Amino acid sequence: MSTVKSHRGSVLIAFEGADASGKTTQARRAVEYIKKKGREVVFVREPGGTRVGEKIRQILLDPDLKEMGVRTELFLYMAARAQLAEEVLRGVEGEEKVIVTDRYLLSSVVYQGMAGEIGTAIVSEMGQLAVFGIQPDLTIVLDIDQAEVEKRLKGKKDRMEQKDAEFHDRVRRGYAEAARSAGPDTRLIPAGGEVEETEALIRKEIDRVLG
Ligand code: TYD
């Protein structure tokens, strides 16, 4: 985990994907797998992962705050992320830990930059400032089709999940596009099947990065 690519020190693994892609379940399973490999794991989520970040999360996901604009959203996500980078990521840089994060900068690039139409270049640049340039060593992007997303998103929804189906479709397509144009550290994994099937594909990627 470094601004310069290197596999010395801590390793950062990010889980990404549309709402209801199963990323939280897979991130948790990955944490257990990495622990079994004998590595020390720190598990965080975005927005959140720090006291400040968890408070920002409450604002971001409050279903009452329907008037929130996409720019406000962007700054709040970035603020929570900056705190996470400052408190958690920078603190472990020289250690031998594995940090698993449920979402990272790519979420803002896709949700606010692509689906929210702010633009990917400026969001990426803001993100670099927020995270002190710290790049993940591996980003797992879970890919799922729109029909499955809609099926899984029935019921109680947070502020982001309440956005319309078209928005969620832009997110889903945005992730696929971003993953295809990213480098080899970003892997698009099909996630429409059984949990164990997806998990097996993810484990291969983890093995590649951790040995
Ligand atoms: P998520 O981890 O999906 O929450 P949960 O699985 O607990 O419901 O993330 C919360 C929402 O925030 C999700 O809809 C995606 C959105 N989000 C962004 O729009 N931009 C971001 O930068 C991040 C980190 C999340």
GROMACS .gro file of C-alpha atoms and ligand atoms in nm:
model
  236
    1MET     CA    1   0.000   0.000   0.000
    2SER     CA    2   0.178   0.305  -0.119
    3THR     CA    3   0.164   0.607  -0.343
    4VAL     CA    4   0.439   0.435  -0.535
    5LYS     CA    5   0.343   0.077  -0.625
    6SER     CA    6   0.524  -0.164  -0.401
    7HIS     CA    7   0.425  -0.475  -0.213
    8ARG     CA    8   0.632  -0.400   0.091
    9GLY     CA    9   0.443  -0.285   0.396
   10SER     CA   10   0.066  -0.297   0.429
   11VAL     CA   11  -0.165  -0.409   0.153
   12LEU     CA   12  -0.488  -0.231   0.067
   13ILE     CA   13  -0.776  -0.428  -0.085
   14ALA     CA   14  -1.094  -0.241  -0.187
   15PHE     CA   15  -1.435  -0.392  -0.255
   16GLU     CA   16  -1.652  -0.202  -0.499
   17GLY     CA   17  -1.980  -0.249  -0.680
   18ALA     CA   18  -2.335  -0.128  -0.718
   19ASP     CA   19  -2.576  -0.134  -0.426
   20ALA     CA   20  -2.696  -0.491  -0.365
   21SER     CA   21  -2.399  -0.641  -0.550
   22GLY     CA   22  -2.314  -0.838  -0.237
   23LYS     CA   23  -1.993  -0.652  -0.175
   24THR     CA   24  -2.029  -0.626   0.202
   25THR     CA   25  -2.086  -1.002   0.232
   26GLN     CA   26  -1.788  -1.073   0.011
   27ALA     CA   27  -1.566  -0.822   0.192
   28ARG     CA   28  -1.647  -0.989   0.526
   29ARG     CA   29  -1.573  -1.332   0.385
   30ALA     CA   30  -1.246  -1.204   0.241
   31VAL     CA   31  -1.148  -1.075   0.584
   32GLU     CA   32  -1.197  -1.423   0.733
   33TYR     CA   33  -1.001  -1.581   0.449
   34ILE     CA   34  -0.709  -1.341   0.490
   35LYS     CA   35  -0.703  -1.403   0.866
   36LYS     CA   36  -0.684  -1.777   0.798
   37LYS     CA   37  -0.383  -1.706   0.584
   38GLY     CA   38  -0.221  -1.575   0.902
   39ARG     CA   39  -0.231  -1.207   0.815
   40GLU     CA   40  -0.344  -0.929   1.043
   41VAL     CA   41  -0.650  -0.757   0.893
   42VAL     CA   42  -0.807  -0.418   0.950
   43PHE     CA   43  -1.162  -0.399   0.810
   44VAL     CA   44  -1.317  -0.058   0.738
   45ARG     CA   45  -1.604   0.078   0.536
   46GLU     CA   46  -1.678   0.393   0.341
   47PRO     CA   47  -1.835   0.622   0.416
   48GLY     CA   48  -1.725   0.559   0.774
   49GLY     CA   49  -1.442   0.373   0.938
   50THR     CA   50  -1.367   0.655   1.184
   51ARG     CA   51  -1.576   0.842   1.441
   52VAL     CA   52  -1.596   1.146   1.216
   53GLY     CA   53  -1.666   0.934   0.910
   54GLU     CA   54  -1.948   0.740   1.075
   55LYS     CA   55  -2.121   1.070   1.162
   56ILE     CA   56  -2.084   1.188   0.804
   57ARG     CA   57  -2.228   0.852   0.693
   58GLN     CA   58  -2.544   0.916   0.894
   59ILE     CA   59  -2.601   1.241   0.706
   60LEU     CA   60  -2.522   1.088   0.368
   61LEU     CA   61  -2.759   0.795   0.405
   62ASP     CA   62  -3.046   0.970   0.588
   63PRO     CA   63  -3.355   0.902   0.372
   64ASP     CA   64  -3.512   1.231   0.496
   65LEU     CA   65  -3.243   1.448   0.336
   66LYS     CA   66  -3.382   1.412  -0.016
   67GLU     CA   67  -3.276   1.764  -0.117
   68MET     CA   68  -2.903   1.687  -0.094
   69GLY     CA   69  -2.724   1.784  -0.415
   70VAL     CA   70  -2.463   1.570  -0.583
   71ARG     CA   71  -2.186   1.823  -0.510
   72THR     CA   72  -2.267   1.822  -0.141
   73GLU     CA   73  -2.267   1.445  -0.156
   74LEU     CA   74  -1.926   1.442  -0.322
   75PHE     CA   75  -1.767   1.668  -0.060
   76LEU     CA   76  -1.914   1.466   0.225
   77TYR     CA   77  -1.795   1.134   0.085
   78MET     CA   78  -1.453   1.289   0.031
   79ALA     CA   79  -1.448   1.432   0.383
   80ALA     CA   80  -1.523   1.092   0.537
   81ARG     CA   81  -1.256   0.937   0.313
   82ALA     CA   82  -0.995   1.198   0.406
   83GLN     CA   83  -1.045   1.120   0.774
   84LEU     CA   84  -1.012   0.747   0.707
   85ALA     CA   85  -0.689   0.802   0.515
   86GLU     CA   86  -0.549   1.025   0.785
   87GLU     CA   87  -0.643   0.807   1.083
   88VAL     CA   88  -0.623   0.455   0.948
   89LEU     CA   89  -0.440   0.423   0.617
   90ARG     CA   90  -0.144   0.644   0.689
   91GLY     CA   91  -0.103   0.488   1.033
   92VAL     CA   92  -0.038   0.138   0.898
   93GLU     CA   93   0.165   0.224   0.589
   94GLY     CA   94   0.496   0.089   0.715
   95GLU     CA   95   0.341  -0.217   0.884
   96GLU     CA   96   0.256  -0.561   0.749
   97LYS     CA   97  -0.121  -0.537   0.775
   98VAL     CA   98  -0.392  -0.604   0.523
   99ILE     CA   99  -0.655  -0.332   0.507
  100VAL     CA  100  -0.984  -0.442   0.356
  101THR     CA  101  -1.217  -0.158   0.275
  102ASP     CA  102  -1.583  -0.186   0.180
  103ARG     CA  103  -1.573   0.088  -0.091
  104TYR     CA  104  -1.296   0.338  -0.171
  105LEU     CA  105  -1.233   0.622  -0.411
  106LEU     CA  106  -1.375   0.438  -0.713
  107SER     CA  107  -1.721   0.466  -0.551
  108SER     CA  108  -1.706   0.845  -0.582
  109VAL     CA  109  -1.569   0.825  -0.935
  110VAL     CA  110  -1.862   0.603  -1.037
  111TYR     CA  111  -2.154   0.732  -0.824
  112GLN     CA  112  -2.080   1.105  -0.828
  113GLY     CA  113  -1.839   1.132  -1.124
  114MET     CA  114  -2.018   0.907  -1.372
  115ALA     CA  115  -2.377   0.845  -1.255
  116GLY     CA  116  -2.398   1.191  -1.092
  117GLU     CA  117  -2.234   1.348  -1.399
  118ILE     CA  118  -1.971   1.557  -1.218
  119GLY     CA  119  -1.697   1.403  -1.431
  120THR     CA  120  -1.439   1.142  -1.348
  121ALA     CA  121  -1.120   1.351  -1.384
  122ILE     CA  122  -1.207   1.606  -1.118
  123VAL     CA  123  -1.340   1.343  -0.879
  124SER     CA  124  -1.023   1.136  -0.917
  125GLU     CA  125  -0.813   1.442  -0.851
  126MET     CA  126  -1.009   1.537  -0.540
  127GLY     CA  127  -0.974   1.178  -0.430
  128GLN     CA  128  -0.598   1.183  -0.457
  129LEU     CA  129  -0.596   1.482  -0.225
  130ALA     CA  130  -0.828   1.305   0.021
  131VAL     CA  131  -0.629   0.981   0.037
  132PHE     CA  132  -0.277   1.128   0.026
  133GLY     CA  133  -0.238   0.945  -0.305
  134ILE     CA  134  -0.271   0.601  -0.144
  135GLN     CA  135  -0.378   0.350  -0.411
  136PRO     CA  136  -0.528   0.007  -0.349
  137ASP     CA  137  -0.309  -0.292  -0.437
  138LEU     CA  138  -0.624  -0.473  -0.546
  139THR     CA  139  -0.974  -0.347  -0.626
  140ILE     CA  140  -1.246  -0.608  -0.660
  141VAL     CA  141  -1.544  -0.475  -0.857
  142LEU     CA  142  -1.850  -0.694  -0.825
  143ASP     CA  143  -2.056  -0.703  -1.140
  144ILE     CA  144  -2.425  -0.778  -1.137
  145ASP     CA  145  -2.707  -0.725  -1.387
  146GLN     CA  146  -2.973  -0.460  -1.346
  147ALA     CA  147  -3.265  -0.702  -1.299
  148GLU     CA  148  -3.085  -0.865  -1.008
  149VAL     CA  149  -3.008  -0.524  -0.851
  150GLU     CA  150  -3.376  -0.425  -0.865
  151LYS     CA  151  -3.482  -0.758  -0.716
  152ARG     CA  152  -3.233  -0.727  -0.430
  153LEU     CA  153  -3.311  -0.358  -0.362
  154LYS     CA  154  -3.675  -0.416  -0.267
  155GLY     CA  155  -3.771  -0.311   0.086
  156LYS     CA  156  -3.617  -0.053   0.316
  157LYS     CA  157  -3.385   0.184   0.131
  158ASP     CA  158  -3.130   0.441   0.241
  159ARG     CA  159  -3.102   0.783   0.068
  160MET     CA  160  -2.871   0.655  -0.207
  161GLU     CA  161  -3.070   0.338  -0.267
  162GLN     CA  162  -3.387   0.547  -0.310
  163LYS     CA  163  -3.248   0.699  -0.629
  164ASP     CA  164  -3.424   0.577  -0.942
  165ALA     CA  165  -3.352   0.263  -1.140
  166GLU     CA  166  -3.185   0.467  -1.415
  167PHE     CA  167  -2.930   0.602  -1.165
  168HIS     CA  168  -2.851   0.252  -1.040
  169ASP     CA  169  -2.813   0.133  -1.397
  170ARG     CA  170  -2.563   0.415  -1.467
  171VAL     CA  171  -2.372   0.308  -1.155
  172ARG     CA  172  -2.363  -0.053  -1.266
  173ARG     CA  173  -2.250   0.033  -1.617
  174GLY     CA  174  -2.004   0.290  -1.481
  175TYR     CA  175  -1.832   0.026  -1.268
  176ALA     CA  176  -1.799  -0.211  -1.563
  177GLU     CA  177  -1.656   0.066  -1.780
  178ALA     CA  178  -1.418   0.187  -1.507
  179ALA     CA  179  -1.297  -0.167  -1.438
  180ARG     CA  180  -1.232  -0.233  -1.807
  181SER     CA  181  -1.028   0.081  -1.853
  182ALA     CA  182  -0.836   0.049  -1.524
  183GLY     CA  183  -0.504  -0.129  -1.484
  184PRO     CA  184  -0.446  -0.492  -1.379
  185ASP     CA  185  -0.499  -0.412  -1.009
  186THR     CA  186  -0.872  -0.368  -1.073
  187ARG     CA  187  -1.068  -0.689  -1.138
  188LEU     CA  188  -1.428  -0.716  -1.253
  189ILE     CA  189  -1.584  -1.023  -1.093
  190PRO     CA  190  -1.928  -1.162  -1.193
  191ALA     CA  191  -2.146  -1.160  -0.882
  192GLY     CA  192  -2.489  -1.273  -1.004
  193GLY     CA  193  -2.446  -1.637  -0.903
  194GLU     CA  194  -2.405  -1.819  -0.572
  195VAL     CA  195  -2.212  -1.645  -0.293
  196GLU     CA  196  -1.955  -1.928  -0.288
  197GLU     CA  197  -1.891  -1.908  -0.661
  198THR     CA  198  -1.813  -1.537  -0.639
  199GLU     CA  199  -1.605  -1.595  -0.328
  200ALA     CA  200  -1.389  -1.852  -0.507
  201LEU     CA  201  -1.309  -1.601  -0.782
  202ILE     CA  202  -1.222  -1.336  -0.525
  203ARG     CA  203  -0.994  -1.573  -0.333
  204LYS     CA  204  -0.787  -1.628  -0.646
  205GLU     CA  205  -0.730  -1.254  -0.672
  206ILE     CA  206  -0.640  -1.231  -0.304
  207ASP     CA  207  -0.393  -1.517  -0.339
  208ARG     CA  208  -0.232  -1.337  -0.631
  209VAL     CA  209  -0.176  -1.024  -0.423
  210LEU     CA  210  -0.090  -1.182  -0.086
  211GLY     CA  211   0.078  -1.500  -0.208
  212TYD     P1  212  -2.277   0.094   0.106
  212TYD     O1  213  -2.144   0.046   0.150
  212TYD     O2  214  -2.337   0.031  -0.015
  212TYD     O3  215  -2.378   0.087   0.226
  212TYD     P2  216  -2.464  -0.039   0.272
  212TYD     O4  217  -2.416  -0.158   0.192
  212TYD     O5  218  -2.436  -0.053   0.418
  212TYD     O6  219  -2.605   0.001   0.240
  212TYD     O7  220  -2.254   0.252   0.077
  212TYD     C1  221  -2.345   0.348   0.103
  212TYD     C2  222  -2.392   0.423  -0.019
  212TYD     O8  223  -2.304   0.532  -0.049
  212TYD     C3  224  -2.403   0.343  -0.147
  212TYD     O9  225  -2.528   0.370  -0.204
  212TYD     C4  226  -2.296   0.398  -0.236
  212TYD     C5  227  -2.278   0.537  -0.188
  212TYD     N1  228  -2.144   0.597  -0.210
  212TYD     C6  229  -2.127   0.699  -0.302
  212TYD    O10  230  -2.222   0.740  -0.369
  212TYD     N2  231  -2.004   0.757  -0.314
  212TYD     C7  232  -1.897   0.718  -0.240
  212TYD    O11  233  -1.786   0.773  -0.254
  212TYD     C8  234  -1.915   0.611  -0.144
  212TYD     C9  235  -1.801   0.564  -0.060
  212TYD    C10  236  -2.040   0.553  -0.132
   0.00000   0.00000   0.00000
